[in-house]
Short mmCIF file of N, CA and C in Angstrom, two decimals:
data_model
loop_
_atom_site.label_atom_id
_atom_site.label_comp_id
_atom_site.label_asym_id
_atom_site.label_seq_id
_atom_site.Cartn_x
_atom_site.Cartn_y
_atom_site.Cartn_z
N UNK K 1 47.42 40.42 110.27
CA UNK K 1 48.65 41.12 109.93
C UNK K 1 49.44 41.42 111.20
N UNK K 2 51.22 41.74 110.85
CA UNK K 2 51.15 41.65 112.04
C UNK K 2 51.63 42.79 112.59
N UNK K 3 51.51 43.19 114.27
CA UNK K 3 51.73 44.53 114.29
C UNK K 3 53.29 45.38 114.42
N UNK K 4 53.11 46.79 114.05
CA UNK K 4 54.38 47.72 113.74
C UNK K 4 55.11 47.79 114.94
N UNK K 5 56.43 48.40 115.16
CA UNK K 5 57.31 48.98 116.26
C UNK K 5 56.53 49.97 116.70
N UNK K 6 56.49 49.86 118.25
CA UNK K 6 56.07 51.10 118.69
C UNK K 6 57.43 52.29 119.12
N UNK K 7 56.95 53.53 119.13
CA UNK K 7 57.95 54.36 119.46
C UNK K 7 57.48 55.19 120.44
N UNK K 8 58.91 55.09 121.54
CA UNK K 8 59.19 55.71 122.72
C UNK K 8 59.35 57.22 122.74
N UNK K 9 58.93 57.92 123.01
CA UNK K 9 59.72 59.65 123.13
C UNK K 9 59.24 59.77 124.35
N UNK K 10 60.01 61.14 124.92
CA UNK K 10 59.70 61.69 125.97
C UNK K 10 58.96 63.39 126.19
N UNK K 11 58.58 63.47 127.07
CA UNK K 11 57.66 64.79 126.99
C UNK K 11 57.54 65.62 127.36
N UNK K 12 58.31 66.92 127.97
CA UNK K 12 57.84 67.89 129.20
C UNK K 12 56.30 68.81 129.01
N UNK K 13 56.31 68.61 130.15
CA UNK K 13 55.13 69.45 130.65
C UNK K 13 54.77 70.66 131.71
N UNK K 14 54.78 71.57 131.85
CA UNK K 14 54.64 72.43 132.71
C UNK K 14 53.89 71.85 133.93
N UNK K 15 53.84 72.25 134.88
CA UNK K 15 53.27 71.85 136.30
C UNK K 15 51.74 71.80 136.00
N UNK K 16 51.07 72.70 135.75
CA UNK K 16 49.64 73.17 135.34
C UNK K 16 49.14 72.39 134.66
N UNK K 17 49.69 72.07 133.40
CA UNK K 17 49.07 71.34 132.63
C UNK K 17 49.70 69.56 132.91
N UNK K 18 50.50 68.99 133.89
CA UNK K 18 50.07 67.95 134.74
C UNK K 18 49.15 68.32 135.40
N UNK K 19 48.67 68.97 136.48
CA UNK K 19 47.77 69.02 137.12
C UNK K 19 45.93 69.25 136.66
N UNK K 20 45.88 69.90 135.94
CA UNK K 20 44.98 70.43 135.36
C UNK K 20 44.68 69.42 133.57
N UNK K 21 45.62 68.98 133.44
CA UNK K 21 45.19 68.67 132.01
C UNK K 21 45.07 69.83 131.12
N UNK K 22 45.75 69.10 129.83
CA UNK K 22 45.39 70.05 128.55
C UNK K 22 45.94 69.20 127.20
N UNK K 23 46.41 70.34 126.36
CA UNK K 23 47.36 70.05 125.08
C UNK K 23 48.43 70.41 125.03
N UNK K 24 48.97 69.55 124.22
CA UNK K 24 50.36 70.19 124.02
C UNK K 24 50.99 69.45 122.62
N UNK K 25 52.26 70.35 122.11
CA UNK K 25 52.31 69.81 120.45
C UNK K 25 53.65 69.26 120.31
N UNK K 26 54.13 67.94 120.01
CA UNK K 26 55.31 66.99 119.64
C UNK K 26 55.08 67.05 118.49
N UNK K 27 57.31 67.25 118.11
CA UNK K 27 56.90 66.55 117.06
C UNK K 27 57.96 65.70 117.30
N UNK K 28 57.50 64.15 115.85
CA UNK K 28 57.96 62.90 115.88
C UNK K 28 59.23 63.09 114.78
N UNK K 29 60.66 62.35 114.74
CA UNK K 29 60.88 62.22 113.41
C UNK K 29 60.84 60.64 113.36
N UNK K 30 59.80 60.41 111.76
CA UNK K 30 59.08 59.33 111.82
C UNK K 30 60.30 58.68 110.23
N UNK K 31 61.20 58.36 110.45
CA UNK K 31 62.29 58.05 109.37
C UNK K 31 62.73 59.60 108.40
N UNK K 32 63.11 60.10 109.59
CA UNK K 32 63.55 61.35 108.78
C UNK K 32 62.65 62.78 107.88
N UNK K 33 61.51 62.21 108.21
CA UNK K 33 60.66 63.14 108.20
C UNK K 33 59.67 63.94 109.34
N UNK K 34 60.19 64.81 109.88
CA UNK K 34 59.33 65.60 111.13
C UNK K 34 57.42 65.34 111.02
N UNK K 35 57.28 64.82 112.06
CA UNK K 35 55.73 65.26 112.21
C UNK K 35 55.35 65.70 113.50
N UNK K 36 54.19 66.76 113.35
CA UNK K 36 53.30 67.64 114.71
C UNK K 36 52.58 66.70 114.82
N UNK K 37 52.32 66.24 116.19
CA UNK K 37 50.90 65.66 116.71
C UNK K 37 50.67 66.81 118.05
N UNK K 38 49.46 66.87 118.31
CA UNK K 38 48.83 67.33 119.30
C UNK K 38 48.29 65.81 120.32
N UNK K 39 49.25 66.34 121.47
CA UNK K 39 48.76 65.26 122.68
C UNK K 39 47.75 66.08 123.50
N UNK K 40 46.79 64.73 124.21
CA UNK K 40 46.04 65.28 125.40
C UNK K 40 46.62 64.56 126.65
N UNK K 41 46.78 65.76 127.11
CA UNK K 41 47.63 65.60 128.74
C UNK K 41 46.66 65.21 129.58
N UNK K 42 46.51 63.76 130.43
CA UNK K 42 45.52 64.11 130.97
C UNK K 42 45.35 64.34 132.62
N UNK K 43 44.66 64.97 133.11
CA UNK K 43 44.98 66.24 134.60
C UNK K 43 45.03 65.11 135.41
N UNK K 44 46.47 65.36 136.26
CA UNK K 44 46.79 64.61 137.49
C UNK K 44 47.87 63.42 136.66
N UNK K 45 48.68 64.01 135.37
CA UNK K 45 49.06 62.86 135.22
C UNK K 45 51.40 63.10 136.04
N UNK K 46 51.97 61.91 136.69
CA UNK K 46 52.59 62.51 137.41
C UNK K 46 53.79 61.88 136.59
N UNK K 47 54.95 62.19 137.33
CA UNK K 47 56.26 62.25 136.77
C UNK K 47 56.52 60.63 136.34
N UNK K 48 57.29 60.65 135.37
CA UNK K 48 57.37 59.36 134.62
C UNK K 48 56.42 58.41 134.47
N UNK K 49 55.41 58.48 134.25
CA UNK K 49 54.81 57.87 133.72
C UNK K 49 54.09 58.11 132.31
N UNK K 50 53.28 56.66 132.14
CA UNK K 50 53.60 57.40 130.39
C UNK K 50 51.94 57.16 129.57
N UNK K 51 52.22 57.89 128.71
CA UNK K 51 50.99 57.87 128.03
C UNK K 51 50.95 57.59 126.50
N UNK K 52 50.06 56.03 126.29
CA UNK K 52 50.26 55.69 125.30
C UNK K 52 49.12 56.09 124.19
N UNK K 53 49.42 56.14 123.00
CA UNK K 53 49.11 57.02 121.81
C UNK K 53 48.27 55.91 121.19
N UNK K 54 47.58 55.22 121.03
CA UNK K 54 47.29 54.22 120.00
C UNK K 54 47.45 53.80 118.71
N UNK K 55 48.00 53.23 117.90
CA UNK K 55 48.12 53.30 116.62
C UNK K 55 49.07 54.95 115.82
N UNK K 56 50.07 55.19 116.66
CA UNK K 56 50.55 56.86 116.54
C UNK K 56 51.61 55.84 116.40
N UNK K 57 52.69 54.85 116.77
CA UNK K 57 53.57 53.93 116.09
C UNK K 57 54.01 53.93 114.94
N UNK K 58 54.57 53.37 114.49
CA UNK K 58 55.78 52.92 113.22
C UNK K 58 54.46 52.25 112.71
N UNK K 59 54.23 52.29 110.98
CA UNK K 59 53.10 51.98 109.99
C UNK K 59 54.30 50.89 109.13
N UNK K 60 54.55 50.40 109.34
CA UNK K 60 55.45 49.24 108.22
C UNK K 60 54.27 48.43 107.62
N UNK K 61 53.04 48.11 106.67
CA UNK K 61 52.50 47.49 106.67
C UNK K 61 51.71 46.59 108.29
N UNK K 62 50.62 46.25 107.90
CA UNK K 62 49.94 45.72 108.87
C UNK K 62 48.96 46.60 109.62
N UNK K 63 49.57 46.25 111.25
CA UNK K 63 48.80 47.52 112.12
C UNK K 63 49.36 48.25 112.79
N UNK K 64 49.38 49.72 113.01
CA UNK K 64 50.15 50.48 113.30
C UNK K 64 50.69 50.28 114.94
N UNK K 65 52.02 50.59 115.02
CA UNK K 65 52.07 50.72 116.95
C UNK K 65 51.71 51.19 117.18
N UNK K 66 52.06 51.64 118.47
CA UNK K 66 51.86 52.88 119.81
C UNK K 66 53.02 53.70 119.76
N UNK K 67 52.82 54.79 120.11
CA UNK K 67 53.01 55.91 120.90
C UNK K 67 53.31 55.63 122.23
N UNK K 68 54.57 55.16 122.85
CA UNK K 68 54.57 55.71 124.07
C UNK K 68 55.45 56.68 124.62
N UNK K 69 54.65 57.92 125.36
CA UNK K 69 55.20 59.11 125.69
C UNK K 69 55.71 59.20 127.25
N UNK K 70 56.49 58.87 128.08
CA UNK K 70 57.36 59.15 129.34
C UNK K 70 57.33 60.59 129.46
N UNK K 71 56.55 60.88 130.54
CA UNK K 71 56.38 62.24 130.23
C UNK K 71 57.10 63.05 132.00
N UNK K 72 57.50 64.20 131.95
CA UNK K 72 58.73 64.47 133.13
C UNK K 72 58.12 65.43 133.06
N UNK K 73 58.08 66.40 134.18
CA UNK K 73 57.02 67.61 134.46
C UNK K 73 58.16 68.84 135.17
N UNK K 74 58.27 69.84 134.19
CA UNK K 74 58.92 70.85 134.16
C UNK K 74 59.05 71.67 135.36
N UNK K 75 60.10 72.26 136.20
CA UNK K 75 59.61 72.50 138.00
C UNK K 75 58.92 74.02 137.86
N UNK K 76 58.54 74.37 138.69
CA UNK K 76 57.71 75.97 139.00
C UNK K 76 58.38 76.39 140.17
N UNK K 77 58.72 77.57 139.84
CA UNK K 77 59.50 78.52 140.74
C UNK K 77 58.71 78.48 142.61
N UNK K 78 57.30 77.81 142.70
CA UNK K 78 56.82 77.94 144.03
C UNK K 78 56.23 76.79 144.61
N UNK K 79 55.61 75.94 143.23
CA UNK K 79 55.08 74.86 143.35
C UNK K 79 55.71 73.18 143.32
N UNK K 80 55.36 72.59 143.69
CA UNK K 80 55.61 71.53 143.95
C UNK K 80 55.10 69.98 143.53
N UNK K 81 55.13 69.02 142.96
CA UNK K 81 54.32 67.42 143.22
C UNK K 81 55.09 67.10 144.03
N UNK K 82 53.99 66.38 145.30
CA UNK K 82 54.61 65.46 146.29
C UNK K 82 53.23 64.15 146.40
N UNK K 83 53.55 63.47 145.36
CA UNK K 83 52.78 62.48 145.18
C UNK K 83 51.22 62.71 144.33
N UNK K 84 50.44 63.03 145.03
CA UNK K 84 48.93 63.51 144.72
C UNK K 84 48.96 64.94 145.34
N UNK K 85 49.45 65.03 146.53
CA UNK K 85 49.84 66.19 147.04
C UNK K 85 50.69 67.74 146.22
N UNK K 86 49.78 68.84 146.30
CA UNK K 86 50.64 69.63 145.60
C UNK K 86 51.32 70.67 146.89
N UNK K 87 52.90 71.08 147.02
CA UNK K 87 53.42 71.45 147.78
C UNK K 87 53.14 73.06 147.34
N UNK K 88 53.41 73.94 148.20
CA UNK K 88 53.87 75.69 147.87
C UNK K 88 54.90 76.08 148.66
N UNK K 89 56.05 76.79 147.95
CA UNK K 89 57.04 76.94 149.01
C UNK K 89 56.85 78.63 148.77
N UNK K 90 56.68 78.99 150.14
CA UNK K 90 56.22 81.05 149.67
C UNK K 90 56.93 81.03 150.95
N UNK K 91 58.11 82.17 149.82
CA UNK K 91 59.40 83.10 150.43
C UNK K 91 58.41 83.94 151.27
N UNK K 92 59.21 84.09 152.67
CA UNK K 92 58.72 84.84 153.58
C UNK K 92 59.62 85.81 153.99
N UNK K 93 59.30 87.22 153.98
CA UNK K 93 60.44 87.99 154.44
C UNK K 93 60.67 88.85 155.73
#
């Protein structure tokens, strides 16, 4: 059979939970009907890049797509990504 459209969304994430890994809850509209999925973030993952869902795709008959999530990481008032590197900028008075 053959396989479905996959679908693109995008994702923010707090700094922490790039770094650290966790969950977090999207929702899809999958032809006009809203759906919640729970993603796993996984720790160290960095700006634009993306994380694909398996079979979380468009179901038209056959086999389902992917999920792929472009995910952009929300800034923190002190903290920083500078590659693998995490920066701290502390106001000094």
């Amino acid at each position: 059979a053959a396989r479905s459209a996959d679908i693109e969304a995008e994702i923010t994430v707090p700094l922490a939970t790039a770094v650290l890994g966790g969950e977090t809850e999207i929702t899809l509209d999958r032809g006009g009907v809203p759906e919640s999925l729970r993603v796993k973030i996984p720790a160290g993952v960095q700006e634009g890049k993306k994380i694909r869902l398996r079979g979380q795709g468009h179901s038209t008959g056959g086999r389902a797509g992917d999920l792929l999530l472009l995910v952009h990481i929300s800034p923190h008032p002190y903290f920083k990504l500078n590659g693998h590197d995490l920066e701290l900028k502390l106001p000094i008075t």
